[in-house]
PDB file of C-alpha atoms in Angstrom:
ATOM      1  CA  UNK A   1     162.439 117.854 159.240  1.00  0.00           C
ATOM      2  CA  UNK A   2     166.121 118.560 159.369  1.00  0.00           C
ATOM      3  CA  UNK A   3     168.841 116.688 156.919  1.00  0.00           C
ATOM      4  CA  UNK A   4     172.190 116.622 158.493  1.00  0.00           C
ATOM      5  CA  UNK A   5     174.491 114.834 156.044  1.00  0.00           C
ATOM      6  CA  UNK A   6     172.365 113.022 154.234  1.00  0.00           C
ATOM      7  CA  UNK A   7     170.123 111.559 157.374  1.00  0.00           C
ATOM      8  CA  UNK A   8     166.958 113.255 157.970  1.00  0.00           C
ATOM      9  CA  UNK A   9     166.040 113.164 161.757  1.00  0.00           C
ATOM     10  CA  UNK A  10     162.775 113.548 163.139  1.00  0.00           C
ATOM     11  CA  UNK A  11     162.975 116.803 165.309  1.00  0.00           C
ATOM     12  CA  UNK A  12     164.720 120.088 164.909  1.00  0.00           C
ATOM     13  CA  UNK A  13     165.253 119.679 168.657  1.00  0.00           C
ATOM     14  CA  UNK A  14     168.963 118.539 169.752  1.00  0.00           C
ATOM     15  CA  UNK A  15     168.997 117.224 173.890  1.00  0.00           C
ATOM     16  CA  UNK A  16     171.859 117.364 175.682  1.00  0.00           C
ATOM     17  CA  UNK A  17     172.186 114.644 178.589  1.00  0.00           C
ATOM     18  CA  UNK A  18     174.055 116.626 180.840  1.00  0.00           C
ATOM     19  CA  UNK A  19     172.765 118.170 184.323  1.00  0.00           C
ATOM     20  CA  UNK A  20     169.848 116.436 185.135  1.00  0.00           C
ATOM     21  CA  UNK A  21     168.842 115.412 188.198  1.00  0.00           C
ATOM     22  CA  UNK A  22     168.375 111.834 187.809  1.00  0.00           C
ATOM     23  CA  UNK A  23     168.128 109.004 184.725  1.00  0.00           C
ATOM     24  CA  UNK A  24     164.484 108.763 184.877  1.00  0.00           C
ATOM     25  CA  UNK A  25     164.116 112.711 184.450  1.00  0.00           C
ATOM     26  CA  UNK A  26     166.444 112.528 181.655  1.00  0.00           C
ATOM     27  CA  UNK A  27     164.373 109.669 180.129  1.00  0.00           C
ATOM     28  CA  UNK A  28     160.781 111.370 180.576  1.00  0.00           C
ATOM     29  CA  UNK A  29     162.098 115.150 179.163  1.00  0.00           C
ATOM     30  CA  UNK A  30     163.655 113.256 175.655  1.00  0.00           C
ATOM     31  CA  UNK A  31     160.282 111.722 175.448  1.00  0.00           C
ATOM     32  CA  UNK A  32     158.175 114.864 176.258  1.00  0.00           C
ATOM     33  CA  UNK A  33     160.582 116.584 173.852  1.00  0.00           C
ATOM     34  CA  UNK A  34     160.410 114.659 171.122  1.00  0.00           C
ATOM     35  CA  UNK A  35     164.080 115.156 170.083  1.00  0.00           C
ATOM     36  CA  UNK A  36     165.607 113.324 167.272  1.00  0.00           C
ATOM     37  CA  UNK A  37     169.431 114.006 168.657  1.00  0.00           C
ATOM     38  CA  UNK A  38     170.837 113.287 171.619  1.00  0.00           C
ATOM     39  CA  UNK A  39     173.966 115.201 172.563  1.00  0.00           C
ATOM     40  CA  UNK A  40     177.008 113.378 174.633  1.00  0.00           C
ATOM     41  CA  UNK A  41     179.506 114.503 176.425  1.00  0.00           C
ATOM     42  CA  UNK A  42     182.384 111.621 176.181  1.00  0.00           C
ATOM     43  CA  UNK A  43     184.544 113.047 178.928  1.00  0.00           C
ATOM     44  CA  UNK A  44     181.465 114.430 181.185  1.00  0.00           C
ATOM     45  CA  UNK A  45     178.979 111.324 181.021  1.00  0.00           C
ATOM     46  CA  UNK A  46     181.882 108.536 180.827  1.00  0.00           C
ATOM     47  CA  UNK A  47     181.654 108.137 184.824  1.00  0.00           C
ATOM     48  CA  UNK A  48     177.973 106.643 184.276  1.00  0.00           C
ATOM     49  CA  UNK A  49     179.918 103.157 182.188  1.00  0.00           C
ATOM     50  CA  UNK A  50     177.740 101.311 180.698  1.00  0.00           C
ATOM     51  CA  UNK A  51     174.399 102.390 182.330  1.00  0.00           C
ATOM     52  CA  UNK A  52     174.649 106.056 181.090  1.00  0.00           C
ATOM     53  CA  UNK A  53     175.611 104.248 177.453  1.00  0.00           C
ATOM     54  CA  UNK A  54     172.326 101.849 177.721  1.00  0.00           C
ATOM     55  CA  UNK A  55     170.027 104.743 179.197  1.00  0.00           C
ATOM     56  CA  UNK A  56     170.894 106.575 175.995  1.00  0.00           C
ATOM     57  CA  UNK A  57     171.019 103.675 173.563  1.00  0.00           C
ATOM     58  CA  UNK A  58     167.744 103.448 174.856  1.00  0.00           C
ATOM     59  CA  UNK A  59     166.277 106.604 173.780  1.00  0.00           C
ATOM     60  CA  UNK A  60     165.810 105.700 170.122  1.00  0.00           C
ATOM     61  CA  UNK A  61     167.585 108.229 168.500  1.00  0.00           C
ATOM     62  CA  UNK A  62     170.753 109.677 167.127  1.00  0.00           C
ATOM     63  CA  UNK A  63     173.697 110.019 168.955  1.00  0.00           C
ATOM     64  CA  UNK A  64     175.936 113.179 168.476  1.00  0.00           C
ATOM     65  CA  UNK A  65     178.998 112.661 170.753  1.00  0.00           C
ATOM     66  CA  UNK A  66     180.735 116.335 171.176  1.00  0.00           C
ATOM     67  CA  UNK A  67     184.668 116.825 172.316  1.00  0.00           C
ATOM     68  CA  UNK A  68     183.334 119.001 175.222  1.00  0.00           C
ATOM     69  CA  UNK A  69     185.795 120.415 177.291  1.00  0.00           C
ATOM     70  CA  UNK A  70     188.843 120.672 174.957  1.00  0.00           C
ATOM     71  CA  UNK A  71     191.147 123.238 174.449  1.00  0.00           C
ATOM     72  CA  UNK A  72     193.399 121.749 171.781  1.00  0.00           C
ATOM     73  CA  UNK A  73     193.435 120.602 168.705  1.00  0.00           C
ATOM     74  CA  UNK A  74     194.806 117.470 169.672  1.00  0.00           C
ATOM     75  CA  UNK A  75     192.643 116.796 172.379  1.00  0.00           C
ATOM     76  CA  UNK A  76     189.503 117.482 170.198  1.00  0.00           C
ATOM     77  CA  UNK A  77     190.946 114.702 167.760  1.00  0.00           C
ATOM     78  CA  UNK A  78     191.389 112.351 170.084  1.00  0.00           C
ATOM     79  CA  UNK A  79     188.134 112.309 171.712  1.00  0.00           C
ATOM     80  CA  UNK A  80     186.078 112.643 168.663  1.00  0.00           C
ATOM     81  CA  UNK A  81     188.471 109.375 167.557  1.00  0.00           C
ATOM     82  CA  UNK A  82     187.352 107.444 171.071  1.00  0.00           C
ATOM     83  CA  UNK A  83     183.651 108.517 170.587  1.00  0.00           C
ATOM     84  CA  UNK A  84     183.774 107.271 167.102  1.00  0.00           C
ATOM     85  CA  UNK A  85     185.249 103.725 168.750  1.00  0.00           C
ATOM     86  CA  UNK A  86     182.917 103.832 171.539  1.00  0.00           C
ATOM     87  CA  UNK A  87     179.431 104.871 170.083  1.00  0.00           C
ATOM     88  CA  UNK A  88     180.076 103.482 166.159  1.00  0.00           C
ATOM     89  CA  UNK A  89     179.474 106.990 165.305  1.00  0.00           C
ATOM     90  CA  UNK A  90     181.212 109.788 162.631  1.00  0.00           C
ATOM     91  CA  UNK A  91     179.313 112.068 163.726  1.00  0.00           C
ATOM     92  CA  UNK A  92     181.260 114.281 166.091  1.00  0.00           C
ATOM     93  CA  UNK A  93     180.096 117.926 167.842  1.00  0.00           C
ATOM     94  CA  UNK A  94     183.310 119.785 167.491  1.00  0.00           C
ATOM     95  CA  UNK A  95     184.381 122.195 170.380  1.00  0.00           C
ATOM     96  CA  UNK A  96     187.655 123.578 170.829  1.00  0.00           C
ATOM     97  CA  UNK A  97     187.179 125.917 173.796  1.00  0.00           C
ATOM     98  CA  UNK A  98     189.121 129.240 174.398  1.00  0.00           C
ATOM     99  CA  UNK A  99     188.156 131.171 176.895  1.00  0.00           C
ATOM    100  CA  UNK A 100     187.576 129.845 180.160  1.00  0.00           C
ATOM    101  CA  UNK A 101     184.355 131.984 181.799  1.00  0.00           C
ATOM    102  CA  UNK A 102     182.608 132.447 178.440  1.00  0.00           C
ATOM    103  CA  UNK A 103     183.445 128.979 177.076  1.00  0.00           C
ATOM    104  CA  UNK A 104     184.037 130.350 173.313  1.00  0.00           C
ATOM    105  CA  UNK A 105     185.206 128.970 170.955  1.00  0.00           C
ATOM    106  CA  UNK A 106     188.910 129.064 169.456  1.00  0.00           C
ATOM    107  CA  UNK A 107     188.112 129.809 166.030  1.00  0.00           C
ATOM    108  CA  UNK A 108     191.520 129.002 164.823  1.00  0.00           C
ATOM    109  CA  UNK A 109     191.903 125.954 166.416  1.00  0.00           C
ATOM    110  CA  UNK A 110     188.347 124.864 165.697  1.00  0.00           C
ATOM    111  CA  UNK A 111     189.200 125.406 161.709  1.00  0.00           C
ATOM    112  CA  UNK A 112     192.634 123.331 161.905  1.00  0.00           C
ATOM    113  CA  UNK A 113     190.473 120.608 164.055  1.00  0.00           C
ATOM    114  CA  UNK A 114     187.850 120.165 161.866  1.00  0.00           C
ATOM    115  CA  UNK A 115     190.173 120.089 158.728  1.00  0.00           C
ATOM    116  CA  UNK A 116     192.068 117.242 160.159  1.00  0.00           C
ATOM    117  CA  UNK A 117     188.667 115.527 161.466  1.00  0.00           C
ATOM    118  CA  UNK A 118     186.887 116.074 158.053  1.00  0.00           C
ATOM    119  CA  UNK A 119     190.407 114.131 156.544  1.00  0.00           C
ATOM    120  CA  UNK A 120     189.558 111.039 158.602  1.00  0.00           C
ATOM    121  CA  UNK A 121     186.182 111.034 157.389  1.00  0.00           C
ATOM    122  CA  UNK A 122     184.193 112.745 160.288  1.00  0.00           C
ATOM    123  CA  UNK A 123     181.147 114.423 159.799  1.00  0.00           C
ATOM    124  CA  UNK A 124     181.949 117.454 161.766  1.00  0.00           C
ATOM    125  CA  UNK A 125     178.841 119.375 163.496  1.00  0.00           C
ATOM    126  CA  UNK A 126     181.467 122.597 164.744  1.00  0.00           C
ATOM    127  CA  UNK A 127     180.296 125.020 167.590  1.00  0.00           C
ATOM    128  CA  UNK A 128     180.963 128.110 166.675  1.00  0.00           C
ATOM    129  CA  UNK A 129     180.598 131.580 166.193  1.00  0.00           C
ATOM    130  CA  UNK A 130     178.489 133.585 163.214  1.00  0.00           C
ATOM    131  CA  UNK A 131     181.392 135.216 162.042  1.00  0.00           C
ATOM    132  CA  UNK A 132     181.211 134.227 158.473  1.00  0.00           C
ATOM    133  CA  UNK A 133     185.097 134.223 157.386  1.00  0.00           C
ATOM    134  CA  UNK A 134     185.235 131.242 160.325  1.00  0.00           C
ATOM    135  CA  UNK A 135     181.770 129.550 159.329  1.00  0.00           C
ATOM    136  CA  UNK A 136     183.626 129.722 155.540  1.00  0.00           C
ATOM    137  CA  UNK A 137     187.005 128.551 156.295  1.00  0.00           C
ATOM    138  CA  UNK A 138     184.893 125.782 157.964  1.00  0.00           C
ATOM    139  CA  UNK A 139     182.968 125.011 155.157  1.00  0.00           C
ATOM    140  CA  UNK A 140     186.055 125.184 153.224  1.00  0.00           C
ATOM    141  CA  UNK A 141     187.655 122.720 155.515  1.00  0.00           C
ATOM    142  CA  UNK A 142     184.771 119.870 154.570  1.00  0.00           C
ATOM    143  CA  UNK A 143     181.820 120.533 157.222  1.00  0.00           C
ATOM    144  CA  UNK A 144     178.649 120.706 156.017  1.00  0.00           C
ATOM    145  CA  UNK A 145     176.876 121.450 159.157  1.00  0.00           C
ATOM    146  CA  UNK A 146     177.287 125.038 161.181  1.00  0.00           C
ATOM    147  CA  UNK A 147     176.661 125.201 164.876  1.00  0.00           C
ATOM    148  CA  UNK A 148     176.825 129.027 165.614  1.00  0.00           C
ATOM    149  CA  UNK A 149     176.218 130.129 169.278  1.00  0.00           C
ATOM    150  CA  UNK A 150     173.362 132.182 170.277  1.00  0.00           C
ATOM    151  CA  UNK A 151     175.083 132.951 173.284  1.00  0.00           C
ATOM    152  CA  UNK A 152     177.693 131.833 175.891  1.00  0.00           C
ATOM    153  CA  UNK A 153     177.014 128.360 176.949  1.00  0.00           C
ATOM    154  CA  UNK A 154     174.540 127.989 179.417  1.00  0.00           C
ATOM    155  CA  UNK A 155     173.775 131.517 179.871  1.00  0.00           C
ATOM    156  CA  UNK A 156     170.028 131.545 178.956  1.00  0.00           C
ATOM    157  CA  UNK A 157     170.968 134.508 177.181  1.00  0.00           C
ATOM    158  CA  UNK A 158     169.137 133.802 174.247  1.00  0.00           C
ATOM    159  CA  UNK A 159     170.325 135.363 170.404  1.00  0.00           C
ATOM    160  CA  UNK A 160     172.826 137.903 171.378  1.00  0.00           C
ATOM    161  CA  UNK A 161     173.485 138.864 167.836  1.00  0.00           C
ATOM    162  CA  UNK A 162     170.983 139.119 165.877  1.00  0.00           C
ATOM    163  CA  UNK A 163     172.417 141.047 162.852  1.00  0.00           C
ATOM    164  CA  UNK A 164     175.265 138.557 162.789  1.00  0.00           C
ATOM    165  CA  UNK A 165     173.034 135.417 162.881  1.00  0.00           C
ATOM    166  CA  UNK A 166     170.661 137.073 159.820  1.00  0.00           C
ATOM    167  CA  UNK A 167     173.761 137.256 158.002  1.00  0.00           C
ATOM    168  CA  UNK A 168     175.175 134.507 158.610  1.00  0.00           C
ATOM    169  CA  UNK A 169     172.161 132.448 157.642  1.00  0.00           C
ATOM    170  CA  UNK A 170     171.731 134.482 154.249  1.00  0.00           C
ATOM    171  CA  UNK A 171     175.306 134.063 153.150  1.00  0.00           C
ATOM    172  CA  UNK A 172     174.760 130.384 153.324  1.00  0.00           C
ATOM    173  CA  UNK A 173     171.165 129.341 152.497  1.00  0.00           C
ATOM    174  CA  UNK A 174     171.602 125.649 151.794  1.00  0.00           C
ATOM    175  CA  UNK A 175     173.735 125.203 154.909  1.00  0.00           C
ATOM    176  CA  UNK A 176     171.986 123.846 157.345  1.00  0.00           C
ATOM    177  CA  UNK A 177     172.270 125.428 160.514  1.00  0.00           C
ATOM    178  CA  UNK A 178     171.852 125.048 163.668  1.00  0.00           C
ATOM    179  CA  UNK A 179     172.014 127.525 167.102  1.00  0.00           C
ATOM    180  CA  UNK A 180     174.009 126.043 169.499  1.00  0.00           C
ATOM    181  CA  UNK A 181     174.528 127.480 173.069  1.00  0.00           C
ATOM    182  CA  UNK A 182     172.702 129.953 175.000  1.00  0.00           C
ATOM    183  CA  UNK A 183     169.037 129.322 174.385  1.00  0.00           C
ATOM    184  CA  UNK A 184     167.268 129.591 178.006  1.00  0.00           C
ATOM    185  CA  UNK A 185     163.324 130.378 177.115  1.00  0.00           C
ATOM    186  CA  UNK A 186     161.268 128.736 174.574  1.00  0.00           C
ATOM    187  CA  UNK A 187     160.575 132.285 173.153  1.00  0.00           C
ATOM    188  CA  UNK A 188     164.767 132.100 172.418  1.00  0.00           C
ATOM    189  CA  UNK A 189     163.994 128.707 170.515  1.00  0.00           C
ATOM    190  CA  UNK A 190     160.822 130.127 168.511  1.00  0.00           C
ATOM    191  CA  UNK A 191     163.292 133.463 167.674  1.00  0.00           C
ATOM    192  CA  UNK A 192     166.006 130.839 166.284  1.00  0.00           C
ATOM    193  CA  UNK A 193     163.359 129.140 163.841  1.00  0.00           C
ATOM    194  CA  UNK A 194     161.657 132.263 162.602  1.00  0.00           C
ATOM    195  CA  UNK A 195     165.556 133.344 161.445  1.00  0.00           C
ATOM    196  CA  UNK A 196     165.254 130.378 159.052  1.00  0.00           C
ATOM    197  CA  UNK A 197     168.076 128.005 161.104  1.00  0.00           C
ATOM    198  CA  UNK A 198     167.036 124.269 160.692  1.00  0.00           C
ATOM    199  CA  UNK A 199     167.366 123.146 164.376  1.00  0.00           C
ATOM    200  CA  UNK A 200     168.367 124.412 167.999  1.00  0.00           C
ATOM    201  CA  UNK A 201     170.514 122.457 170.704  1.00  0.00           C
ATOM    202  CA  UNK A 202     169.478 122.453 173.993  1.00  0.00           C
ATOM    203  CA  UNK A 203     170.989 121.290 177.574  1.00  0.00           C
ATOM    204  CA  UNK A 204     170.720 123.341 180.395  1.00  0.00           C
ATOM    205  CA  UNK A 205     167.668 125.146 179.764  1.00  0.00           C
ATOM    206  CA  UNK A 206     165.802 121.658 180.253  1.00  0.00           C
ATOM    207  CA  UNK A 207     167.802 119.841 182.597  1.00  0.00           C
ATOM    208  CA  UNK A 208     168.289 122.795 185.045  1.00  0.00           C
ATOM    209  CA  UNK A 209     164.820 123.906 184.693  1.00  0.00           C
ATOM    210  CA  UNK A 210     162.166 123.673 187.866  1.00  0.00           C
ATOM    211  CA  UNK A 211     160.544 120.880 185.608  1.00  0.00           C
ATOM    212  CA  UNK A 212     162.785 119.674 182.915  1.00  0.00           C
ATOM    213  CA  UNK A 213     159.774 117.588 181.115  1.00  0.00           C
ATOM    214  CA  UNK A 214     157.518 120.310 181.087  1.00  0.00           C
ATOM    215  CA  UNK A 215     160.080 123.044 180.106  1.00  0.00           C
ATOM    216  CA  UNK A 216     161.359 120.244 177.291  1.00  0.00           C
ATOM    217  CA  UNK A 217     157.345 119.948 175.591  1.00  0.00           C
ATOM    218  CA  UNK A 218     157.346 123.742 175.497  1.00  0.00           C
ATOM    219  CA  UNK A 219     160.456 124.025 173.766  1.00  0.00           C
ATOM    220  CA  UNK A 220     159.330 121.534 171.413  1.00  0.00           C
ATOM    221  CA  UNK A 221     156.140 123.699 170.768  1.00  0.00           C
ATOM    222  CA  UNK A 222     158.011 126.617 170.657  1.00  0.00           C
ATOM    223  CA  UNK A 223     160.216 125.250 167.835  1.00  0.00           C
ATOM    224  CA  UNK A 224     157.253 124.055 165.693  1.00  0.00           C
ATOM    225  CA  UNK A 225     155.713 127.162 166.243  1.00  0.00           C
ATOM    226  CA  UNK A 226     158.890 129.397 165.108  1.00  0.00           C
ATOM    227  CA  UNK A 227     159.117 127.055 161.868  1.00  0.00           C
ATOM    228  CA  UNK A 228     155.807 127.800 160.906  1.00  0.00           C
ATOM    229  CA  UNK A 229     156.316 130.946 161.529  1.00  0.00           C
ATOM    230  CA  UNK A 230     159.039 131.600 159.296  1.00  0.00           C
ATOM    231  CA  UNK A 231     157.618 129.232 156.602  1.00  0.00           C
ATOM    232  CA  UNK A 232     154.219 131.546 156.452  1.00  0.00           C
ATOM    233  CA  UNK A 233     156.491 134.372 155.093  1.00  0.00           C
ATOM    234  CA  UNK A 234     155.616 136.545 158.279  1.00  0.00           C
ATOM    235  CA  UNK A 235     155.161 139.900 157.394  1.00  0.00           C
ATOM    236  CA  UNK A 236     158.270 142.806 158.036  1.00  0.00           C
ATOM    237  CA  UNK A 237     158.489 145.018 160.569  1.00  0.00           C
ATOM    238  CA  UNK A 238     158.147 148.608 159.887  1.00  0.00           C
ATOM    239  CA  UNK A 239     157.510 152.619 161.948  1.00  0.00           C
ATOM    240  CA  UNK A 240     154.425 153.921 161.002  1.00  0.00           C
ATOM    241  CA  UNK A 241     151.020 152.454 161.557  1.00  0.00           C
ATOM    242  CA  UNK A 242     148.920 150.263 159.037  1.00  0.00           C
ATOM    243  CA  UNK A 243     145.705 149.921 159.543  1.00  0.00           C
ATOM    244  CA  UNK A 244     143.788 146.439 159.179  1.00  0.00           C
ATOM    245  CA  UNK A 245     140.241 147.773 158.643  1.00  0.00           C
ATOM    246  CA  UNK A 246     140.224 149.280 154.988  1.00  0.00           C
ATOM    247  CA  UNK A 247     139.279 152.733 154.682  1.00  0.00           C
ATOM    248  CA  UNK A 248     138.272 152.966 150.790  1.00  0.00           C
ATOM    249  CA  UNK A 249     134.495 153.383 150.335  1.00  0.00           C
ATOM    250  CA  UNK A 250     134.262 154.006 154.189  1.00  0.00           C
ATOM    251  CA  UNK A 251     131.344 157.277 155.369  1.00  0.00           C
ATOM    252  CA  UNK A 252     132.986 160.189 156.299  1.00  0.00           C
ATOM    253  CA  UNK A 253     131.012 162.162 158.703  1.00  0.00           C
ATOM    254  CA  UNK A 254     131.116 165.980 159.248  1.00  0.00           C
TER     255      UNK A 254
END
């Protein structure tokens, strides 16, 4: 199971609680999903009060409040400072947002955010990219959790660099890591955990799905499967043929 500073959680799924279509479907697709985070948007879900705060209390597992919807440093640091007053949490999602149709993130601000959050004694969980002089500087600036994206948020693109992500996860073995963003197919989750990254987040791709519980229990499946996968030492891809039936000490007939 994953460690995330120093707490060991009991999924390497990560639930948003965003989009779906009512509290009871939220409920059922945490429990059919098995996931040991739940994700929470302070300025999104704050119109549900104390409800949406008890239906998610409720759930039994870790809360990771994220700054969702910032674009500057200072308003990331003052809503990861609320969420921390709100939920009792340090734990804080960090997004600093750039671009409006993609929703990227600002790499620069996202580095001088999560210095200043790390300083106050956050532990920082920062979406980002898998550009590894940003995942470094971030590293550098006290996080010891990276979030890169697989894609732009709520695309269902899946990994859209998958060079970048190998990289990034072999420059940085005993960091855990974590694909955040863009994962729409449990294939996309199973991909994610054969690259060796310790857990995927998830939002859309459940709660907009035709049947967020059942599309949640696959993506659970499809993330045990991809860790077993990768822990079996699968075997590498290569051009020619190789056959499976042995040849030596085979007839030969004219």
């Amino acid at each position: 199971m994953p460690t995330f500073y120093d707490t060991q959680v009991a999924s390497p799924m990560m639930l948003g609680t965003a989009q779906y279509p009512s509290p009871a479907i939220l409920a059922a697709a945490f429990s059919a999903s098995g996931a040991g985070i739940a994700t929470v948007s302070l300025r999104r879900e704050a119109g549900g009060g104390q409800d949406f705060l008890r239906l998610i209390e409720g759930l039994g597992v870790a809360l990771l409040p994220n700054t969702a919807g910032c674009h500057t440093v200072k308003e990331a640091v003052t809503t990861a400072q609320m969420a921390r007053e709100l939920l009792g949490t340090a734990w804080i999602k960090l997004e600093v947002i750039s671009h409006g149709d993609l929703l990227a993130p600002d790499v620069f601000a996202l580095v001088e955010a999560a210095r200043e959050l790390c300083a106050q004694g956050f532990k920082v969980f920062p979406y980002c990219t898998e550009d590894l002089s940003v995942c470094d500087q971030l590293l550098r600036a006290g996080c010891e959790v990276l979030m890169p994206w697989g894609a732009p948020i709520g695309s269902g693109l899946g990994l859209n660099n998958l060079l970048g992500l190998k990289a990034l996860r072999a420059a940085f073995p005993e960091v855990p890591m974590v694909i955040d963003a863009g994962i729409g197919r449990p294939s996309h989750a199973a991909a994610a955990m054969e690259l060796g990254f310790d857990a995927v987040l998830l939002n859309t791709a459940v709660a907009k799905a035709g049947d967020p519980v059942t599309m949640a229990r696959a993506m659970a499946q499809a993330l045990d499967a991809g860790r077993a996968a990768y822990m079996s030492d699968p075997i590498e891809p290569r051009e020619m043929a190789t056959p499976s039936t042995p040849v030596i000490g085979k007839a030969f007939l004219q």
